[in-house]
Tab-separated table of C-alpha atoms in Angstrom:
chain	number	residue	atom	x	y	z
A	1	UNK	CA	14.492	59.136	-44.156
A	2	UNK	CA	13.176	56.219	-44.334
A	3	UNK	CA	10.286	54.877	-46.661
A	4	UNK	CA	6.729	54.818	-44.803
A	5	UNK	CA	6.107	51.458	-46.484
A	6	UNK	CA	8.913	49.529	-44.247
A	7	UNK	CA	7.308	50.887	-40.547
A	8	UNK	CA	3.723	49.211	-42.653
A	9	UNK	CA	6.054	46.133	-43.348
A	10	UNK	CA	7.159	46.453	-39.389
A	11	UNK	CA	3.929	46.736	-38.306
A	12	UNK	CA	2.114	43.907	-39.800
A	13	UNK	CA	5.417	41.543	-38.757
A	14	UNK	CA	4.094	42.481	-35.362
A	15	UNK	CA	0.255	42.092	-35.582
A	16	UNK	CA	0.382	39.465	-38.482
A	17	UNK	CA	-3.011	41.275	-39.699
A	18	UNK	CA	-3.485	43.319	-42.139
A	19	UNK	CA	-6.763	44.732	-40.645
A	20	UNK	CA	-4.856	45.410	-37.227
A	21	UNK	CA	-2.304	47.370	-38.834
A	22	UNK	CA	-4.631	49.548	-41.039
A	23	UNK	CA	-5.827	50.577	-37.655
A	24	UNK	CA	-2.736	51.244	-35.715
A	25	UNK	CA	-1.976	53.456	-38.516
A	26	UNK	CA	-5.144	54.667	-39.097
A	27	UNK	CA	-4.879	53.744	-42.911
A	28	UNK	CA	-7.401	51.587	-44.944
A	29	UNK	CA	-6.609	47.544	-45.035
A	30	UNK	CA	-6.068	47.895	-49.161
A	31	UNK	CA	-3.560	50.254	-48.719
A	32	UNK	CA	-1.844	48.178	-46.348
A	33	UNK	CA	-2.169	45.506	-48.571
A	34	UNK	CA	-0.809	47.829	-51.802
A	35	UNK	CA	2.629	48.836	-49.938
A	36	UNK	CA	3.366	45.096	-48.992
A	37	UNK	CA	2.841	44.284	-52.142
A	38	UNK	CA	4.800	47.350	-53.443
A	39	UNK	CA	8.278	45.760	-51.229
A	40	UNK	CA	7.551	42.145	-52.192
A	41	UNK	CA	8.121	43.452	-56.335
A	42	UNK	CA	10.914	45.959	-55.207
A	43	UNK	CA	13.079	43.072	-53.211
A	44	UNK	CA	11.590	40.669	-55.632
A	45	UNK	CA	10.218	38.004	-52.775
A	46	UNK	CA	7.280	36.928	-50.766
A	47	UNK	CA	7.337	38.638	-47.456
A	48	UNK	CA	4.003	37.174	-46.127
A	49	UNK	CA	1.807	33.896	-46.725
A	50	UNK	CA	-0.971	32.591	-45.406
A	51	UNK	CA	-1.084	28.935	-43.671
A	52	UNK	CA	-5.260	28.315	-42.688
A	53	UNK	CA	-6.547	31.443	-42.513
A	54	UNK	CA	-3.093	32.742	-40.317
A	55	UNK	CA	-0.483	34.970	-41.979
A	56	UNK	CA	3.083	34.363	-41.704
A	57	UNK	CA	6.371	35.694	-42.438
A	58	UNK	CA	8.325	33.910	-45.196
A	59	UNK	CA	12.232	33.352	-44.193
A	60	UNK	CA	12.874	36.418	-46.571
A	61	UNK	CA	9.989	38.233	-44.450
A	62	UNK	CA	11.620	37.518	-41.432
A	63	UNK	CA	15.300	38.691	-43.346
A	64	UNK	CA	13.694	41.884	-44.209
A	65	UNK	CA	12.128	42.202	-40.434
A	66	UNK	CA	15.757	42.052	-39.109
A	67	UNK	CA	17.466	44.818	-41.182
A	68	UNK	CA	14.309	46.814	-41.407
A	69	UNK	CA	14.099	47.054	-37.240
A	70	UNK	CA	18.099	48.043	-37.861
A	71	UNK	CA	17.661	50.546	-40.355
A	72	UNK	CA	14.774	52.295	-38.063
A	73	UNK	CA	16.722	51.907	-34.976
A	74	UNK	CA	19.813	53.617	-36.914
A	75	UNK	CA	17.694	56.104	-37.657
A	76	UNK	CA	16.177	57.325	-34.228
A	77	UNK	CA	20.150	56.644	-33.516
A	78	UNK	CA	21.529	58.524	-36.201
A	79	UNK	CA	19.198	62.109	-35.179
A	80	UNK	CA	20.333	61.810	-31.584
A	81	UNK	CA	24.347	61.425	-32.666
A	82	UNK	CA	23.548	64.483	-35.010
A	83	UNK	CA	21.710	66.374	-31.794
A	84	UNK	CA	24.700	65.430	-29.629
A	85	UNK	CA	27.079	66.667	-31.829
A	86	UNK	CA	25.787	70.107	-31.967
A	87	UNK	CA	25.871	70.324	-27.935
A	88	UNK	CA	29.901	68.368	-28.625
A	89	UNK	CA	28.854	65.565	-26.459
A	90	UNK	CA	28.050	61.929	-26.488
A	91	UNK	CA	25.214	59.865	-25.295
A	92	UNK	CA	24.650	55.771	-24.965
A	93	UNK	CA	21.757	54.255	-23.853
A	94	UNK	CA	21.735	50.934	-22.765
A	95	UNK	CA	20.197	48.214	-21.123
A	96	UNK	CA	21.010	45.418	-18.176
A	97	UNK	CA	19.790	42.869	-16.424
A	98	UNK	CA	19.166	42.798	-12.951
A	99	UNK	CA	22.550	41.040	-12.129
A	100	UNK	CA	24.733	42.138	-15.022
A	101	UNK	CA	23.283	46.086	-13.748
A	102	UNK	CA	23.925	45.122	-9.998
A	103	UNK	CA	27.560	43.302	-10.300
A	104	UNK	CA	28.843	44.349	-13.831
A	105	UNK	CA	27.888	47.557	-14.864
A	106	UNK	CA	29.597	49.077	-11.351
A	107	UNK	CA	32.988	47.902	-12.378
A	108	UNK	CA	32.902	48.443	-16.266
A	109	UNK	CA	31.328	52.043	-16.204
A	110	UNK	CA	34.251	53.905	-14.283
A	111	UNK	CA	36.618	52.236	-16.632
A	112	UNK	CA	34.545	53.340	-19.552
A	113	UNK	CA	34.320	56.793	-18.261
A	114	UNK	CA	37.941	57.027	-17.460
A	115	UNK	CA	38.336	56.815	-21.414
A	116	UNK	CA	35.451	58.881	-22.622
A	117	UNK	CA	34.566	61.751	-19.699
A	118	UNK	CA	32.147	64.004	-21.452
A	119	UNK	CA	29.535	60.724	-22.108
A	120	UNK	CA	25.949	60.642	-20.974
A	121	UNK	CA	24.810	57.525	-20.185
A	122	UNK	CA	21.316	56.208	-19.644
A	123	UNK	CA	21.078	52.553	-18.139
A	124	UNK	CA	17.958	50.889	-18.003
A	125	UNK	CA	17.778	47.877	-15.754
A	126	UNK	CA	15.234	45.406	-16.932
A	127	UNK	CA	14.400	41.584	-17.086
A	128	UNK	CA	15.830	39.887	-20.460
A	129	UNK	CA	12.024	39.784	-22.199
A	130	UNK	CA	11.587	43.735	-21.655
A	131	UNK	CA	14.999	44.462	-22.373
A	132	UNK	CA	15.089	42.925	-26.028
A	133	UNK	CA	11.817	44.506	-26.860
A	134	UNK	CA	12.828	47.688	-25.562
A	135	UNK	CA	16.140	46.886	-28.008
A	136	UNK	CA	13.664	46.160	-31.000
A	137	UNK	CA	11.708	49.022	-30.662
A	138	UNK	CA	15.386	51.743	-30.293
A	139	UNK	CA	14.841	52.412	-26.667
A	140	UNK	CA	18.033	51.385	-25.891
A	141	UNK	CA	21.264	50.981	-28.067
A	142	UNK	CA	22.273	47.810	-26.865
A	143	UNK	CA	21.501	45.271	-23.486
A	144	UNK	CA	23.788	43.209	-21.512
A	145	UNK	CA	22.074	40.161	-20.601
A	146	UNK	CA	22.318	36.805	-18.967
A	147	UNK	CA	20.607	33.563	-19.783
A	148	UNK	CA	19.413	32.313	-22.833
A	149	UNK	CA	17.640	34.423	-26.392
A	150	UNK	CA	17.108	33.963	-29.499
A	151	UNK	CA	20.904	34.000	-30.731
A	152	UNK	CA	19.742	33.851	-34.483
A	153	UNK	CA	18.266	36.741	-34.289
A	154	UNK	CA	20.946	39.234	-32.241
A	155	UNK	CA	24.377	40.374	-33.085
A	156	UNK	CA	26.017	39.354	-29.697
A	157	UNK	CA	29.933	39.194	-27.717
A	158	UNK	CA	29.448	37.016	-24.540
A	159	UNK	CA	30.991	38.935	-21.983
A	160	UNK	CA	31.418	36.130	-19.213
A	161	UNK	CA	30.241	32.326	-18.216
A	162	UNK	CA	28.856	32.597	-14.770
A	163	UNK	CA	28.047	29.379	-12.669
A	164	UNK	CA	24.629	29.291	-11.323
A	165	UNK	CA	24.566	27.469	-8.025
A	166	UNK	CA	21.969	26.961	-5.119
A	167	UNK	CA	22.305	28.700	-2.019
A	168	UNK	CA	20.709	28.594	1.281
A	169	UNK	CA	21.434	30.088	4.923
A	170	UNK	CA	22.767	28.738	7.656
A	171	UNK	CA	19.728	26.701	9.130
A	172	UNK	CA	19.375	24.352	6.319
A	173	UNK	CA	23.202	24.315	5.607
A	174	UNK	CA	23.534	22.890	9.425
A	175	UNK	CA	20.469	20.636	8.449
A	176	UNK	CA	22.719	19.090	5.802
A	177	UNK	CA	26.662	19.865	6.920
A	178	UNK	CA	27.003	16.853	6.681
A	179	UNK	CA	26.265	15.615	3.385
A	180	UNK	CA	28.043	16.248	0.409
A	181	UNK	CA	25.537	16.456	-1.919
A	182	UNK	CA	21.972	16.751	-1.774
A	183	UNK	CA	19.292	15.481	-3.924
A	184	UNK	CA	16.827	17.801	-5.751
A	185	UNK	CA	14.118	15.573	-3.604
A	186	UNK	CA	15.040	17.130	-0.733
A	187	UNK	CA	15.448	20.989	-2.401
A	188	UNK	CA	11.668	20.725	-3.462
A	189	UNK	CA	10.935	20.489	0.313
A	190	UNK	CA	11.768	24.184	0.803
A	191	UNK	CA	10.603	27.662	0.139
A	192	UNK	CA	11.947	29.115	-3.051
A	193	UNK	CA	13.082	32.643	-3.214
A	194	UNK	CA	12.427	33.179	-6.645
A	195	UNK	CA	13.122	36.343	-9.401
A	196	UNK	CA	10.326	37.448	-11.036
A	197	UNK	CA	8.552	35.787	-14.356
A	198	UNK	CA	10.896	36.913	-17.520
A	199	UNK	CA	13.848	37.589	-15.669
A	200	UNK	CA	17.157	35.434	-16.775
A	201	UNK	CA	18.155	34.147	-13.245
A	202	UNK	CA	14.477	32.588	-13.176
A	203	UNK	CA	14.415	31.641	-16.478
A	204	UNK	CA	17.674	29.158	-16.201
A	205	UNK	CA	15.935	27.759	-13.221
A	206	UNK	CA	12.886	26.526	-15.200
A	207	UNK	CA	14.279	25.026	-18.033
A	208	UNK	CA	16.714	23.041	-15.998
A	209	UNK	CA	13.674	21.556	-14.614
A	210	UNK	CA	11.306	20.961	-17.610
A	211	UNK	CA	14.311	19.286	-18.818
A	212	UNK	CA	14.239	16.666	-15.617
A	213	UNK	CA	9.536	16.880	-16.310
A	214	UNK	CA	9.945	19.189	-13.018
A	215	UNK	CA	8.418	22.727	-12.390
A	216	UNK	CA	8.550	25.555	-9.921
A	217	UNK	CA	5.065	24.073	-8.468
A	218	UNK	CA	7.118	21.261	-6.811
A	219	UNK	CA	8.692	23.383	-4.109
A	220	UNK	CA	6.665	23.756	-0.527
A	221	UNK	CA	6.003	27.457	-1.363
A	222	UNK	CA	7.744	30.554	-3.270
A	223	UNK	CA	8.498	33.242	-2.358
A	224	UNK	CA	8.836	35.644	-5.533
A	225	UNK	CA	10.992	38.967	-4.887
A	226	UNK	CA	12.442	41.363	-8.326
A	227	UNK	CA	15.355	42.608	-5.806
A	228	UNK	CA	18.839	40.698	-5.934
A	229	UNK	CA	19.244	42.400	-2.658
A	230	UNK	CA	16.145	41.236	-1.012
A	231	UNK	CA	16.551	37.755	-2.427
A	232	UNK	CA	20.271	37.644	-0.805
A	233	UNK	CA	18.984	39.355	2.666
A	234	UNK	CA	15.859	36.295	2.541
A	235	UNK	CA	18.176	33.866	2.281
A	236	UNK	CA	20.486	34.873	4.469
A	237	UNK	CA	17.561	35.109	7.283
A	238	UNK	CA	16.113	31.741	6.438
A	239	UNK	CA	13.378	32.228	4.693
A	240	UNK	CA	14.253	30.197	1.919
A	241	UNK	CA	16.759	28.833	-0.388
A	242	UNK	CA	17.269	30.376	-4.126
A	243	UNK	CA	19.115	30.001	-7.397
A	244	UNK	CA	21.650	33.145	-8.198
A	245	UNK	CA	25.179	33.536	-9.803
A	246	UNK	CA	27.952	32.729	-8.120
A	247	UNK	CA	29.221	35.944	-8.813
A	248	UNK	CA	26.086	37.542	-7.143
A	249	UNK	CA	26.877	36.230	-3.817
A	250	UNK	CA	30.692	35.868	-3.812
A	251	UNK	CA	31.046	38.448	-0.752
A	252	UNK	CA	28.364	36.678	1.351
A	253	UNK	CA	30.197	33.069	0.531
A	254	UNK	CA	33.211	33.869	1.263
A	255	UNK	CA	31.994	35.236	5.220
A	256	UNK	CA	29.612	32.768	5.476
A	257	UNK	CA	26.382	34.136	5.228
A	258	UNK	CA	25.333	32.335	2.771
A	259	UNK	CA	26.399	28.939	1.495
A	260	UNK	CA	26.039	27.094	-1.647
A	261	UNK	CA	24.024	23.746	-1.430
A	262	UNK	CA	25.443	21.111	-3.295
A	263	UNK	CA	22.743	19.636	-5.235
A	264	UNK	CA	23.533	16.225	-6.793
A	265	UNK	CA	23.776	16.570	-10.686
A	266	UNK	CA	23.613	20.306	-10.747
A	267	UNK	CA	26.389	21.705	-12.811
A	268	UNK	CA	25.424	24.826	-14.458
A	269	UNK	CA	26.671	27.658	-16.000
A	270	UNK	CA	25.295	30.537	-18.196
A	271	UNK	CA	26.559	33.254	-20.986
A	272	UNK	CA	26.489	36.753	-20.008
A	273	UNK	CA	25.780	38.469	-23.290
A	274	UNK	CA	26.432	41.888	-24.903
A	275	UNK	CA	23.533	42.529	-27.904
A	276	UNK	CA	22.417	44.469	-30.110
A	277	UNK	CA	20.923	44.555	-33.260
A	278	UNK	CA	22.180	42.786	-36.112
A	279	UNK	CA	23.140	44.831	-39.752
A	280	UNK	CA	23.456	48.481	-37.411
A	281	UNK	CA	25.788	50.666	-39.100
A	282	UNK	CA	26.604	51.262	-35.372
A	283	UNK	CA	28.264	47.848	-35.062
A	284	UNK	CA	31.760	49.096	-34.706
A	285	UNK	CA	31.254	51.430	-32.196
A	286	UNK	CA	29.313	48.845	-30.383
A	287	UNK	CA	31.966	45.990	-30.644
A	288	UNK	CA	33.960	49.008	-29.244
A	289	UNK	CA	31.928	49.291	-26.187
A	290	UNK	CA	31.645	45.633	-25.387
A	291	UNK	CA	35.248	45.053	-24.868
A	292	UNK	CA	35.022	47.018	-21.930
A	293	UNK	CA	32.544	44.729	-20.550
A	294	UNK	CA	34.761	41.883	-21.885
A	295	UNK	CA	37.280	42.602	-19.073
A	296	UNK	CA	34.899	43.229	-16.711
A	297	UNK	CA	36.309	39.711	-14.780
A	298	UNK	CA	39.925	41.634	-15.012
């Protein structure tokens, strides 16, 4: 069991107010205050300080954070392994991004099944921002995920490095057959089919223009869809060009449904990532699991 004081600690990393947390937990703001101050002469640190009139976490504060978040995680973990074991079965939840869940989890799944029959498995597909707060809070075990996090603050295997091209149909491919690469000028003139705000695929998209002072606001119109299958079927009828994985639209490439634009300067490619929290004791069994999704290229 673990010590009421830490889920306090937990709480106030999230709220970074004492006041808020006494009312989450329907507690008084002193005795908030008492059990932080009971873990900061315990571990012997400062957990919290205040800059202005804003609290922060101290770099032990935000050690503690990490392994705390493990140790609770472990625990909701820890009762279902003990639940499953009475029933003599096993049980992983996990998480996935919209293209990982679409294009990976498909081909890594029957191999992991081959291996372990008797396994229940709950997948949760998700865009990267719900997915590693769903991972904080032990809703899932453990997320597959493209495009960039936090890497500091993750245990993580990358599974795969994707390239992330543009792609249009076959009206503005014949526009431009002829060219062998295009400028980003001439992209912004079109209608985006875009993912939806949070998700990875989008994500890569936007940085690569703040880093060249663009934004998504320079394109005619957008068009924004949370369906990899929609986006693909848009494109494919003209409606606009997007942004995917190469490996999302390998089939449709390869008959020529779609084609890839070659933008000028536009060399791209991304980490598909397997992570979970750091300090779990179930870091074994996930490193296990991942190098199923390791060979998930063959």
């Amino acid at each position: 069991m673990i010590d009421n004081r830490i889920y306090t600690f937990l709480d106030v990393c999230r709220t970074l107010n004492y006041t808020r947390t006494a009312e989450n937990l329907h507690i008084t703001q002193p005795a908030v205050t008492q059990q932080i101050h009971y873990l900061e002469e315990v571990y012997g640190v400062r957990l919290f300080e205040i800059k202005g009139k804003k609290l922060f976490l101290t770099r032990q504060g935000e050690l503690l954070r990490q392994m705390a978040s493990a140790m609770c995680v472990d625990e909701y973990q820890i009762r279902r392994e003990l639940k499953d074991s009475l029933m003599e079965k096993r049980t992983i939840r996990f998480g996935a991004t919209l293209t990982v869940g679409e294009f990976v989890v498909p081909v890594v799944l029957p191999e992991y099944l081959k291996d372990f029959p008797e396994t229940d498995i709950s997948v949760t597909v998700q865009n990267t921002e719900a997915l590693l707060q769903m991972l904080e809070n032990g809703e899932i075990e453990f997320a597959v995920i493209e495009g960039r996090f936090d890497k500091s603050a993750y245990a993580y295997h990358r599974i795969s490095q994707e390239k992330y091209i543009g792609v249009c149909g076959k009206t503005f491919y014949r526009k431009h057959v002829a060219k062998q690469s295009i400028l980003m000028e001439e992209i912004f003139k079109e209608r985006l089919v875009i993912r939806e705000k949070g998700s990875g695929t989008r994500g890569i998209l936007e940085q690569f223009l703040k880093e060249h002072n663009q934004s998504l606001d320079k394109f005619a119109a957008t068009l924004e869809v949370s369906n990899m299958g929609a986006i693909r079927k848009l494109v494919m009828s003209d409606c606009g060009i997007s942004f995917l994985y190469k490996a999302v639209v390998e089939e449709e490439l390869r008959t020529e449904k779609i084609y890839e634009i070659p933008i000028e300067d536009f060399q791209i490619r991304r980490e598909f990532n397997f992570v979970y929290l750091k300090n779990s004791i179930f870091s074994q069994k996930y490193d296990t699991i991942s190098r199923y999704f390791e060979r998930w290229r063959g």
